[in-house]
Amino acid sequence: MADTTKRKLDASGIAYTAAASKRQFPKPLRQEIVFVGRSNVGKSTLVNALSKRKNLARTSKTPGKTRLVFFYEASPDFYFVDLPGYGYAQASRDKQEAFSRVTDDYFNDDRPIALVLILLDIRRGFGTLDLQMLDYVCHHAIAWQVVLTKADKLSRQAALKAEREVMEVITQYADMYGHPALFPISVAAGLKPGDERMQCLENRIMEFISEQ
Ligand SMILES: Nc1nc2c(ncn2[C@@H]2O[C@H](COP(=O)(O)OP(=O)(O)OP(=O)(O)O)[C@@H](O)[C@H]2O)c(=O)[nH]1
Ligand SMILES: [Mg+2]
């Protein structure tokens, strides 16, 4: 286990810490951009795309791959935090728990969270656990932005319809908690770093980083 606690360098020289529990989290010295969502939704893929590195965050066809909290030193100013996916029954020893213990540890640790990116598969929209996560971040007054993944799986027209449906839920929550109703940003794994949608997401992240 000691092996997982150390700060490591990935193949492209980016440093990261993989933490299995609270005491392995790095010191809260930088702001954190957090990626949450169901298992297999594409969190690690998006961390890679935003870091413009392949295989920085390990992606997998098997749901439940990311069981640790990964803190990627994506920039000198912030970490990208890749949390374990939820909704994968076998991933948690206690199947009654919606979110893994290390996820609870993370949110209960008073981390310097700049923004939580809530990832939804564009074909599924909000599920029960996503709404629970949304309730959680709203309740704790943490800033959030919905990102729709796998946009390549739908036609443009179907994607627009999915975006509108998700926006209805976002508006309800935003109104309820006094959060700005931010339109969801749709992305797909194959998008180039300079793509307009990726650019929009990068700009959104930087807005929250500079707001602190
Ligand atoms: N078509 C398509 N496939 C994607 C996209 N993003 C991710 N995938 C695929 O979806 C699978 C899961 O992606 P991951 O990034 O590992 O998902 P994750 O959310 O990190 O999963 P966990 O670590 O289990 O929580 C992989 O096979 C990816 O290649 C996308 O935008 N389009
Ligand atoms: Mg992952």
PDB file of C-alpha atoms and ligand atoms in Angstrom:
ATOM      1  CA  MET A   1       0.000   0.000   0.000  1.00  0.00           C
ATOM      2  CA  ALA A   2       2.866   2.365   0.797  1.00  0.00           C
ATOM      3  CA  ASP A   3       3.592   2.397  -2.908  1.00  0.00           C
ATOM      4  CA  THR A   4       0.309   4.175  -3.712  1.00  0.00           C
ATOM      5  CA  THR A   5       0.890   7.023  -1.282  1.00  0.00           C
ATOM      6  CA  LYS A   6       3.911   8.497  -3.020  1.00  0.00           C
ATOM      7  CA  ARG A   7       3.895  11.299  -5.478  1.00  0.00           C
ATOM      8  CA  LYS A   8       4.759   9.769  -8.841  1.00  0.00           C
ATOM      9  CA  LEU A   9       5.557  10.966 -12.326  1.00  0.00           C
ATOM     10  CA  ASP A  10       3.560   9.688 -15.273  1.00  0.00           C
ATOM     11  CA  ALA A  11       5.217   8.840 -18.599  1.00  0.00           C
ATOM     12  CA  SER A  12       4.915  12.447 -19.829  1.00  0.00           C
ATOM     13  CA  GLY A  13       6.422  13.865 -16.658  1.00  0.00           C
ATOM     14  CA  ILE A  14       3.230  15.036 -14.940  1.00  0.00           C
ATOM     15  CA  ALA A  15       3.263  14.432 -11.213  1.00  0.00           C
ATOM     16  CA  TYR A  16       0.334  12.844  -9.433  1.00  0.00           C
ATOM     17  CA  THR A  17      -0.596  11.375  -6.092  1.00  0.00           C
ATOM     18  CA  ALA A  18      -2.860   8.345  -5.811  1.00  0.00           C
ATOM     19  CA  ALA A  19      -4.639   8.238  -2.470  1.00  0.00           C
ATOM     20  CA  ALA A  20      -6.609   5.354  -0.962  1.00  0.00           C
ATOM     21  CA  SER A  21      -7.605   7.273   2.160  1.00  0.00           C
ATOM     22  CA  LYS A  22      -7.644  10.723   3.706  1.00  0.00           C
ATOM     23  CA  ARG A  23      -4.188  10.524   5.229  1.00  0.00           C
ATOM     24  CA  GLN A  24      -2.714  10.018   1.761  1.00  0.00           C
ATOM     25  CA  PHE A  25      -4.263  13.217   0.330  1.00  0.00           C
ATOM     26  CA  PRO A  26      -1.701  15.882  -0.575  1.00  0.00           C
ATOM     27  CA  LYS A  27      -1.536  19.071   1.477  1.00  0.00           C
ATOM     28  CA  PRO A  28      -4.279  21.463   0.327  1.00  0.00           C
ATOM     29  CA  LEU A  29      -1.851  23.927  -1.212  1.00  0.00           C
ATOM     30  CA  ARG A  30      -3.504  24.333  -4.623  1.00  0.00           C
ATOM     31  CA  GLN A  31      -7.056  24.762  -5.802  1.00  0.00           C
ATOM     32  CA  GLU A  32      -8.790  21.647  -7.008  1.00  0.00           C
ATOM     33  CA  ILE A  33     -10.947  20.916 -10.048  1.00  0.00           C
ATOM     34  CA  VAL A  34     -12.894  17.770  -9.242  1.00  0.00           C
ATOM     35  CA  PHE A  35     -14.298  15.223 -11.703  1.00  0.00           C
ATOM     36  CA  VAL A  36     -17.316  13.220 -10.493  1.00  0.00           C
ATOM     37  CA  GLY A  37     -19.766  10.898 -12.229  1.00  0.00           C
ATOM     38  CA  ARG A  38     -20.898   7.347 -12.710  1.00  0.00           C
ATOM     39  CA  SER A  39     -18.349   4.644 -13.396  1.00  0.00           C
ATOM     40  CA  ASN A  40     -17.423   4.561 -17.063  1.00  0.00           C
ATOM     41  CA  VAL A  41     -18.881   8.004 -17.815  1.00  0.00           C
ATOM     42  CA  GLY A  42     -15.491   9.220 -19.063  1.00  0.00           C
ATOM     43  CA  LYS A  43     -13.888  11.063 -16.111  1.00  0.00           C
ATOM     44  CA  SER A  44     -10.361   9.776 -16.663  1.00  0.00           C
ATOM     45  CA  THR A  45     -10.686  10.289 -20.421  1.00  0.00           C
ATOM     46  CA  LEU A  46     -11.608  13.948 -19.857  1.00  0.00           C
ATOM     47  CA  VAL A  47      -8.756  14.456 -17.377  1.00  0.00           C
ATOM     48  CA  ASN A  48      -6.443  13.187 -20.116  1.00  0.00           C
ATOM     49  CA  ALA A  49      -7.962  15.391 -22.791  1.00  0.00           C
ATOM     50  CA  LEU A  50      -7.754  18.508 -20.638  1.00  0.00           C
ATOM     51  CA  SER A  51      -4.199  17.700 -19.661  1.00  0.00           C
ATOM     52  CA  LYS A  52      -3.482  17.188 -23.362  1.00  0.00           C
ATOM     53  CA  ARG A  53      -1.763  13.953 -22.460  1.00  0.00           C
ATOM     54  CA  LYS A  54      -2.644  10.442 -23.433  1.00  0.00           C
ATOM     55  CA  ASN A  55      -2.800   7.955 -20.588  1.00  0.00           C
ATOM     56  CA  LEU A  56      -2.127  10.436 -17.834  1.00  0.00           C
ATOM     57  CA  ALA A  57      -5.270   9.206 -16.116  1.00  0.00           C
ATOM     58  CA  ARG A  58      -5.858   5.543 -16.748  1.00  0.00           C
ATOM     59  CA  THR A  59      -9.022   4.886 -18.702  1.00  0.00           C
ATOM     60  CA  SER A  60     -10.781   1.576 -19.002  1.00  0.00           C
ATOM     61  CA  LYS A  61     -13.576  -0.269 -20.710  1.00  0.00           C
ATOM     62  CA  THR A  62     -14.294  -1.951 -17.377  1.00  0.00           C
ATOM     63  CA  PRO A  63     -16.405   0.186 -15.041  1.00  0.00           C
ATOM     64  CA  GLY A  64     -15.023   0.788 -11.579  1.00  0.00           C
ATOM     65  CA  LYS A  65     -11.410   1.105 -12.681  1.00  0.00           C
ATOM     66  CA  THR A  66     -10.554   4.227 -10.713  1.00  0.00           C
ATOM     67  CA  ARG A  67     -10.827   3.204  -7.040  1.00  0.00           C
ATOM     68  CA  LEU A  68      -8.363   5.719  -5.648  1.00  0.00           C
ATOM     69  CA  VAL A  69      -8.443   9.496  -5.615  1.00  0.00           C
ATOM     70  CA  PHE A  70      -5.898  10.773  -8.137  1.00  0.00           C
ATOM     71  CA  PHE A  71      -4.510  14.286  -7.715  1.00  0.00           C
ATOM     72  CA  TYR A  72      -2.895  15.324 -11.000  1.00  0.00           C
ATOM     73  CA  GLU A  73      -0.613  18.339 -10.939  1.00  0.00           C
ATOM     74  CA  ALA A  74      -2.126  19.619 -14.147  1.00  0.00           C
ATOM     75  CA  SER A  75      -0.784  23.133 -13.570  1.00  0.00           C
ATOM     76  CA  PRO A  76       1.254  24.890 -10.874  1.00  0.00           C
ATOM     77  CA  ASP A  77      -2.006  26.515  -9.763  1.00  0.00           C
ATOM     78  CA  PHE A  78      -4.362  23.571  -9.435  1.00  0.00           C
ATOM     79  CA  TYR A  79      -4.906  19.848  -9.240  1.00  0.00           C
ATOM     80  CA  PHE A  80      -7.279  17.829 -11.367  1.00  0.00           C
ATOM     81  CA  VAL A  81      -8.895  15.437  -8.908  1.00  0.00           C
ATOM     82  CA  ASP A  82     -10.206  12.201 -10.458  1.00  0.00           C
ATOM     83  CA  LEU A  83     -12.628  10.613  -7.977  1.00  0.00           C
ATOM     84  CA  PRO A  84     -13.821   6.990  -8.090  1.00  0.00           C
ATOM     85  CA  GLY A  85     -16.944   6.551 -10.198  1.00  0.00           C
ATOM     86  CA  TYR A  86     -20.206   5.775  -8.444  1.00  0.00           C
ATOM     87  CA  GLY A  87     -23.032   3.427  -9.348  1.00  0.00           C
ATOM     88  CA  TYR A  88     -20.874   0.380  -9.794  1.00  0.00           C
ATOM     89  CA  ALA A  89     -22.248  -2.040  -7.189  1.00  0.00           C
ATOM     90  CA  GLN A  90     -19.274  -4.379  -6.944  1.00  0.00           C
ATOM     91  CA  ALA A  91     -16.894  -1.495  -6.468  1.00  0.00           C
ATOM     92  CA  SER A  92     -18.037  -0.789  -2.943  1.00  0.00           C
ATOM     93  CA  ARG A  93     -17.811  -3.331  -0.169  1.00  0.00           C
ATOM     94  CA  ASP A  94     -20.818  -1.790   1.453  1.00  0.00           C
ATOM     95  CA  LYS A  95     -23.328  -1.800  -1.360  1.00  0.00           C
ATOM     96  CA  GLN A  96     -25.712   0.305   0.699  1.00  0.00           C
ATOM     97  CA  GLU A  97     -23.388   3.287   0.327  1.00  0.00           C
ATOM     98  CA  ALA A  98     -23.934   5.444  -2.712  1.00  0.00           C
ATOM     99  CA  PHE A  99     -20.438   6.882  -2.772  1.00  0.00           C
ATOM    100  CA  SER A 100     -17.190   5.211  -1.810  1.00  0.00           C
ATOM    101  CA  ARG A 101     -15.612   5.961   1.552  1.00  0.00           C
ATOM    102  CA  VAL A 102     -12.681   7.737  -0.047  1.00  0.00           C
ATOM    103  CA  THR A 103     -15.148  10.011  -1.889  1.00  0.00           C
ATOM    104  CA  ASP A 104     -16.826  10.872   1.426  1.00  0.00           C
ATOM    105  CA  ASP A 105     -13.382  11.436   2.938  1.00  0.00           C
ATOM    106  CA  TYR A 106     -12.526  13.765   0.108  1.00  0.00           C
ATOM    107  CA  PHE A 107     -15.638  15.930   0.483  1.00  0.00           C
ATOM    108  CA  ASN A 108     -15.401  15.950   4.274  1.00  0.00           C
ATOM    109  CA  ASP A 109     -11.779  17.078   4.280  1.00  0.00           C
ATOM    110  CA  ASP A 110     -12.421  20.776   3.651  1.00  0.00           C
ATOM    111  CA  ARG A 111     -10.420  20.716   0.409  1.00  0.00           C
ATOM    112  CA  PRO A 112      -9.809  23.931  -1.576  1.00  0.00           C
ATOM    113  CA  ILE A 113     -12.363  22.997  -4.256  1.00  0.00           C
ATOM    114  CA  ALA A 114     -12.646  25.592  -7.024  1.00  0.00           C
ATOM    115  CA  LEU A 115     -15.158  23.682  -9.156  1.00  0.00           C
ATOM    116  CA  VAL A 116     -16.810  20.264  -9.345  1.00  0.00           C
ATOM    117  CA  LEU A 117     -17.391  18.966 -12.865  1.00  0.00           C
ATOM    118  CA  ILE A 118     -20.402  16.641 -12.805  1.00  0.00           C
ATOM    119  CA  LEU A 119     -20.073  14.318 -15.775  1.00  0.00           C
ATOM    120  CA  LEU A 120     -23.163  12.720 -17.311  1.00  0.00           C
ATOM    121  CA  ASP A 121     -23.319  10.401 -20.300  1.00  0.00           C
ATOM    122  CA  ILE A 122     -25.215  12.475 -22.854  1.00  0.00           C
ATOM    123  CA  ARG A 123     -27.361   9.427 -23.671  1.00  0.00           C
ATOM    124  CA  ARG A 124     -28.488   8.966 -20.050  1.00  0.00           C
ATOM    125  CA  GLY A 125     -28.739  12.410 -18.518  1.00  0.00           C
ATOM    126  CA  PHE A 126     -29.215  12.666 -14.753  1.00  0.00           C
ATOM    127  CA  GLY A 127     -29.630   9.441 -12.794  1.00  0.00           C
ATOM    128  CA  THR A 128     -30.546   9.073  -9.122  1.00  0.00           C
ATOM    129  CA  LEU A 129     -26.928   9.058  -7.932  1.00  0.00           C
ATOM    130  CA  ASP A 130     -26.044  12.080 -10.066  1.00  0.00           C
ATOM    131  CA  LEU A 131     -28.907  13.973  -8.433  1.00  0.00           C
ATOM    132  CA  GLN A 132     -27.659  12.874  -5.020  1.00  0.00           C
ATOM    133  CA  MET A 133     -24.209  14.209  -5.895  1.00  0.00           C
ATOM    134  CA  LEU A 134     -25.751  17.440  -7.176  1.00  0.00           C
ATOM    135  CA  ASP A 135     -27.725  17.811  -3.938  1.00  0.00           C
ATOM    136  CA  TYR A 136     -24.524  17.245  -2.017  1.00  0.00           C
ATOM    137  CA  VAL A 137     -22.438  19.884  -3.785  1.00  0.00           C
ATOM    138  CA  CYS A 138     -25.310  22.379  -3.770  1.00  0.00           C
ATOM    139  CA  HIS A 139     -25.872  21.811  -0.059  1.00  0.00           C
ATOM    140  CA  HIS A 140     -22.184  22.467   0.629  1.00  0.00           C
ATOM    141  CA  ALA A 141     -22.213  25.582  -1.570  1.00  0.00           C
ATOM    142  CA  ILE A 142     -19.555  24.128  -3.868  1.00  0.00           C
ATOM    143  CA  ALA A 143     -19.476  25.513  -7.436  1.00  0.00           C
ATOM    144  CA  TRP A 144     -20.466  22.996 -10.110  1.00  0.00           C
ATOM    145  CA  GLN A 145     -20.689  22.628 -13.875  1.00  0.00           C
ATOM    146  CA  VAL A 146     -22.364  19.785 -15.765  1.00  0.00           C
ATOM    147  CA  VAL A 147     -20.357  18.195 -18.582  1.00  0.00           C
ATOM    148  CA  LEU A 148     -22.054  15.823 -21.013  1.00  0.00           C
ATOM    149  CA  THR A 149     -19.674  13.113 -22.225  1.00  0.00           C
ATOM    150  CA  LYS A 150     -19.703  10.834 -25.268  1.00  0.00           C
ATOM    151  CA  ALA A 151     -21.400  13.466 -27.419  1.00  0.00           C
ATOM    152  CA  ASP A 152     -20.076  11.552 -30.445  1.00  0.00           C
ATOM    153  CA  LYS A 153     -22.650   8.842 -29.685  1.00  0.00           C
ATOM    154  CA  LEU A 154     -25.593  11.092 -30.642  1.00  0.00           C
ATOM    155  CA  SER A 155     -26.568  13.049 -33.732  1.00  0.00           C
ATOM    156  CA  ARG A 156     -26.302  16.825 -33.354  1.00  0.00           C
ATOM    157  CA  GLN A 157     -30.078  17.081 -33.137  1.00  0.00           C
ATOM    158  CA  ALA A 158     -30.360  14.394 -30.449  1.00  0.00           C
ATOM    159  CA  ALA A 159     -27.491  16.037 -28.561  1.00  0.00           C
ATOM    160  CA  LEU A 160     -29.316  19.394 -28.564  1.00  0.00           C
ATOM    161  CA  LYS A 161     -32.445  17.709 -27.194  1.00  0.00           C
ATOM    162  CA  ALA A 162     -30.405  15.980 -24.463  1.00  0.00           C
ATOM    163  CA  GLU A 163     -28.730  19.296 -23.562  1.00  0.00           C
ATOM    164  CA  ARG A 164     -32.131  20.998 -23.229  1.00  0.00           C
ATOM    165  CA  GLU A 165     -33.481  18.233 -20.979  1.00  0.00           C
ATOM    166  CA  VAL A 166     -30.429  18.343 -18.728  1.00  0.00           C
ATOM    167  CA  MET A 167     -30.651  22.153 -18.629  1.00  0.00           C
ATOM    168  CA  GLU A 168     -34.182  21.902 -17.189  1.00  0.00           C
ATOM    169  CA  VAL A 169     -32.823  19.982 -14.196  1.00  0.00           C
ATOM    170  CA  ILE A 170     -29.830  22.316 -13.858  1.00  0.00           C
ATOM    171  CA  THR A 171     -32.198  25.296 -13.780  1.00  0.00           C
ATOM    172  CA  GLN A 172     -34.337  23.704 -11.044  1.00  0.00           C
ATOM    173  CA  TYR A 173     -31.311  23.075  -8.835  1.00  0.00           C
ATOM    174  CA  ALA A 174     -29.721  26.405  -9.615  1.00  0.00           C
ATOM    175  CA  ASP A 175     -32.941  28.226  -8.674  1.00  0.00           C
ATOM    176  CA  MET A 176     -33.354  26.167  -5.528  1.00  0.00           C
ATOM    177  CA  TYR A 177     -29.809  26.840  -4.294  1.00  0.00           C
ATOM    178  CA  GLY A 178     -29.139  30.277  -5.779  1.00  0.00           C
ATOM    179  CA  HIS A 179     -26.443  28.949  -8.107  1.00  0.00           C
ATOM    180  CA  PRO A 180     -26.056  30.382 -11.617  1.00  0.00           C
ATOM    181  CA  ALA A 181     -27.751  28.058 -14.139  1.00  0.00           C
ATOM    182  CA  LEU A 182     -24.750  27.191 -16.307  1.00  0.00           C
ATOM    183  CA  PHE A 183     -25.521  25.477 -19.609  1.00  0.00           C
ATOM    184  CA  PRO A 184     -24.036  21.968 -19.861  1.00  0.00           C
ATOM    185  CA  ILE A 185     -20.890  21.612 -21.970  1.00  0.00           C
ATOM    186  CA  SER A 186     -20.867  18.592 -24.302  1.00  0.00           C
ATOM    187  CA  VAL A 187     -17.579  16.888 -25.083  1.00  0.00           C
ATOM    188  CA  ALA A 188     -16.310  13.761 -26.798  1.00  0.00           C
ATOM    189  CA  ALA A 189     -13.091  11.855 -26.397  1.00  0.00           C
ATOM    190  CA  GLY A 190     -11.831  12.546 -29.916  1.00  0.00           C
ATOM    191  CA  LEU A 191     -12.058  16.339 -29.693  1.00  0.00           C
ATOM    192  CA  LYS A 192      -8.810  18.171 -30.323  1.00  0.00           C
ATOM    193  CA  PRO A 193      -7.533  20.406 -27.496  1.00  0.00           C
ATOM    194  CA  GLY A 194      -8.386  23.490 -29.591  1.00  0.00           C
ATOM    195  CA  ASP A 195     -11.980  22.398 -30.280  1.00  0.00           C
ATOM    196  CA  GLU A 196     -14.552  25.057 -29.411  1.00  0.00           C
ATOM    197  CA  ARG A 197     -16.258  22.832 -26.817  1.00  0.00           C
ATOM    198  CA  MET A 198     -12.980  21.913 -25.133  1.00  0.00           C
ATOM    199  CA  GLN A 199     -12.017  25.580 -25.205  1.00  0.00           C
ATOM    200  CA  CYS A 200     -15.314  26.479 -23.568  1.00  0.00           C
ATOM    201  CA  LEU A 201     -14.664  23.963 -20.790  1.00  0.00           C
ATOM    202  CA  GLU A 202     -11.089  25.177 -20.298  1.00  0.00           C
ATOM    203  CA  ASN A 203     -12.324  28.769 -20.088  1.00  0.00           C
ATOM    204  CA  ARG A 204     -14.942  27.778 -17.526  1.00  0.00           C
ATOM    205  CA  ILE A 205     -12.297  26.071 -15.383  1.00  0.00           C
ATOM    206  CA  MET A 206     -10.042  29.118 -15.553  1.00  0.00           C
ATOM    207  CA  GLU A 207     -12.934  31.417 -14.565  1.00  0.00           C
ATOM    208  CA  PHE A 208     -13.332  29.470 -11.347  1.00  0.00           C
ATOM    209  CA  ILE A 209      -9.605  29.241 -10.709  1.00  0.00           C
ATOM    210  CA  SER A 210      -9.175  32.990 -11.054  1.00  0.00           C
ATOM    211  CA  GLU A 211     -12.259  33.749  -8.944  1.00  0.00           C
ATOM    212  CA  GLN A 212     -10.595  32.499  -5.745  1.00  0.00           C
TER     213      GLN A 212
HETATM  214  N1  LIG B   1     -17.319   7.105 -27.710  1.00  0.00           N
HETATM  215  C1  LIG B   1     -16.776   7.649 -26.620  1.00  0.00           C
HETATM  216  N2  LIG B   1     -16.223   6.861 -25.691  1.00  0.00           N
HETATM  217  C2  LIG B   1     -15.704   7.449 -24.573  1.00  0.00           C
HETATM  218  C3  LIG B   1     -15.722   8.848 -24.386  1.00  0.00           C
HETATM  219  N3  LIG B   1     -15.156   9.136 -23.193  1.00  0.00           N
HETATM  220  C4  LIG B   1     -14.803   7.959 -22.657  1.00  0.00           C
HETATM  221  N4  LIG B   1     -15.120   6.935 -23.478  1.00  0.00           N
HETATM  222  C5  LIG B   1     -14.883   5.504 -23.236  1.00  0.00           C
HETATM  223  O1  LIG B   1     -15.622   5.108 -22.085  1.00  0.00           O
HETATM  224  C6  LIG B   1     -14.886   4.160 -21.316  1.00  0.00           C
HETATM  225  C7  LIG B   1     -14.717   4.646 -19.880  1.00  0.00           C
HETATM  226  O2  LIG B   1     -13.923   5.817 -19.849  1.00  0.00           O
HETATM  227  P1  LIG B   1     -13.131   6.253 -18.528  1.00  0.00           P
HETATM  228  O3  LIG B   1     -12.559   7.590 -18.832  1.00  0.00           O
HETATM  229  O4  LIG B   1     -12.210   5.188 -18.075  1.00  0.00           O
HETATM  230  O5  LIG B   1     -14.343   6.370 -17.489  1.00  0.00           O
HETATM  231  P2  LIG B   1     -14.283   6.752 -15.934  1.00  0.00           P
HETATM  232  O6  LIG B   1     -15.439   7.652 -15.684  1.00  0.00           O
HETATM  233  O7  LIG B   1     -12.932   7.263 -15.557  1.00  0.00           O
HETATM  234  O8  LIG B   1     -14.572   5.333 -15.263  1.00  0.00           O
HETATM  235  P3  LIG B   1     -14.245   4.876 -13.747  1.00  0.00           P
HETATM  236  O9  LIG B   1     -12.778   5.106 -13.524  1.00  0.00           O
HETATM  237  O10 LIG B   1     -14.666   3.453 -13.749  1.00  0.00           O
HETATM  238  O11 LIG B   1     -15.108   5.671 -12.832  1.00  0.00           O
HETATM  239  C8  LIG B   1     -13.555   3.952 -22.055  1.00  0.00           C
HETATM  240  O12 LIG B   1     -13.682   2.824 -22.887  1.00  0.00           O
HETATM  241  C9  LIG B   1     -13.430   5.226 -22.882  1.00  0.00           C
HETATM  242  O13 LIG B   1     -12.641   5.039 -24.039  1.00  0.00           O
HETATM  243  C10 LIG B   1     -16.310   9.655 -25.428  1.00  0.00           C
HETATM  244  O14 LIG B   1     -16.388  10.887 -25.352  1.00  0.00           O
HETATM  245  N5  LIG B   1     -16.807   9.003 -26.514  1.00  0.00           N
HETATM  246 MG    MG B   2     -11.573   6.591 -14.193  1.00  0.00          MG
END
